[in-house]
């Protein structure tokens, strides 16, 4: 059987705000490579099902649309979330902390999804 090289993780994510786009993130071990493609990327991934394992998860998000700079609305969002989720609301995701004064882009949402699912996966394996 031919060697396929080192195992790598590809995260394929969908965002309801950009329904025509498919976001994917390839983890190479030393860095993460983002890719934004159209819906045909899903078909390509279906062709590859014999060589990869599929895992699914659902994440619910809250956003404040009038604001496009995270530092301008982070406190408002935290207060809103604590209002119905209580004290379990944590600090901002580490990815977002490094981009607080940048204009928020759809890829920023996908990067936060990846961060959340990575923490979830680590917690699941630790149990």
Coordinates of C-alpha atoms in Angstrom, one line a residue:
X1 CA 0.0 0.0 0.0
X2 CA 1.5 3.4 -0.9
X3 CA 2.3 5.8 1.8
X4 CA 0.1 8.9 1.9
X5 CA 2.6 10.9 3.9
X6 CA 2.1 12.4 7.4
X7 CA -1.4 12.6 8.8
X8 CA -2.9 16.0 8.7
X9 CA -6.1 17.5 9.9
X10 CA -8.4 19.4 7.6
X11 CA -11.3 21.3 9.2
X12 CA -14.2 22.0 6.8
X13 CA -16.5 24.6 8.3
X14 CA -19.7 26.2 7.1
X15 CA -21.1 29.6 8.2
X16 CA -24.7 30.5 7.7
X17 CA -23.7 34.1 7.1
X18 CA -21.8 33.0 4.0
X19 CA -23.9 30.1 2.7
X20 CA -22.1 30.0 -0.7
X21 CA -18.6 29.6 0.9
X22 CA -16.9 26.6 2.4
X23 CA -14.1 27.4 4.8
X24 CA -11.4 24.9 5.4
X25 CA -8.3 25.0 7.6
X26 CA -5.4 22.6 7.1
X27 CA -3.2 21.9 10.1
X28 CA 0.3 21.1 9.0
X29 CA 1.7 20.7 12.5
X30 CA 3.6 24.0 12.4
X31 CA 1.0 26.3 10.9
X32 CA -2.6 26.4 9.9
X33 CA -3.4 27.2 6.2
X34 CA -6.9 28.8 5.6
X35 CA -8.8 28.3 2.4
X36 CA -12.1 29.8 1.3
X37 CA -13.9 28.0 -1.6
X38 CA -17.3 27.6 -3.1
X39 CA -19.7 24.8 -2.5
X40 CA -17.9 22.5 -4.9
X41 CA -15.2 22.0 -2.3
X42 CA -17.7 19.8 -0.3
X43 CA -18.0 17.6 -3.4
X44 CA -14.3 17.2 -3.5
X45 CA -14.2 16.2 0.1
X46 CA -16.9 13.6 -0.5
X47 CA -14.6 12.0 -3.1
X48 CA -12.0 11.7 -0.4
X49 CA -14.1 10.0 2.2
X50 CA -12.2 6.7 2.0
X51 CA -9.0 8.4 3.3
X52 CA -10.3 10.6 6.0
X53 CA -12.5 10.4 9.2
X54 CA -15.4 12.8 9.4
X55 CA -16.4 14.4 12.7
X56 CA -19.3 16.8 13.2
X57 CA -20.1 19.4 15.8
X58 CA -22.5 22.4 16.2
X59 CA -21.5 25.7 17.6
X60 CA -24.0 28.6 18.3
X61 CA -22.6 32.1 18.1
X62 CA -23.6 35.6 19.1
X63 CA -22.7 38.6 17.1
X64 CA -23.4 42.4 17.2
X65 CA -23.6 43.4 13.5
X66 CA -23.3 47.2 13.8
X67 CA -19.8 46.7 15.1
X68 CA -16.9 45.5 12.9
X69 CA -14.0 46.2 15.3
X70 CA -14.0 43.7 18.2
X71 CA -12.5 46.1 20.8
X72 CA -15.5 48.4 20.3
X73 CA -18.1 45.8 21.3
X74 CA -16.4 43.1 23.3
X75 CA -17.7 44.4 26.6
X76 CA -21.2 44.6 25.3
X77 CA -21.1 41.1 24.0
X78 CA -19.7 39.7 27.2
X79 CA -22.4 41.4 29.3
X80 CA -25.1 40.1 27.0
X81 CA -23.8 36.6 27.2
X82 CA -23.4 36.7 30.9
X83 CA -27.0 37.8 31.2
X84 CA -28.3 34.5 30.1
X85 CA -25.3 32.1 30.4
X86 CA -24.1 33.3 33.7
X87 CA -20.5 33.3 35.0
X88 CA -19.5 30.4 32.7
X89 CA -18.8 33.1 30.0
X90 CA -15.0 33.1 29.7
X91 CA -12.6 35.7 28.3
X92 CA -12.4 36.4 24.6
X93 CA -11.0 33.6 22.4
X94 CA -7.2 33.9 22.2
X95 CA -7.4 34.2 18.4
X96 CA -9.7 37.3 18.7
X97 CA -7.5 38.8 21.5
X98 CA -4.7 39.3 18.9
X99 CA -7.1 41.0 16.4
X100 CA -9.0 43.4 18.7
X101 CA -8.4 46.5 16.7
X102 CA -8.7 44.9 13.2
X103 CA -11.8 44.9 11.0
X104 CA -13.6 41.7 11.6
X105 CA -13.7 39.3 8.6
X106 CA -15.6 36.0 8.0
X107 CA -12.4 34.1 8.2
X108 CA -12.1 35.4 11.8
X109 CA -15.3 33.6 12.7
X110 CA -14.0 30.4 11.1
X111 CA -10.7 30.7 13.0
X112 CA -12.7 31.0 16.3
X113 CA -14.7 27.9 15.3
X114 CA -11.4 26.0 14.9
X115 CA -10.2 27.2 18.3
X116 CA -13.4 26.2 20.0
X117 CA -13.6 22.7 18.3
X118 CA -9.9 22.1 19.1
X119 CA -10.5 22.8 22.8
X120 CA -13.6 20.6 22.6
X121 CA -11.7 17.8 21.0
X122 CA -8.9 18.0 23.6
X123 CA -11.5 18.0 26.5
X124 CA -13.2 15.0 24.9
X125 CA -10.0 13.0 24.7
X126 CA -9.0 13.9 28.2
X127 CA -12.2 12.3 29.7

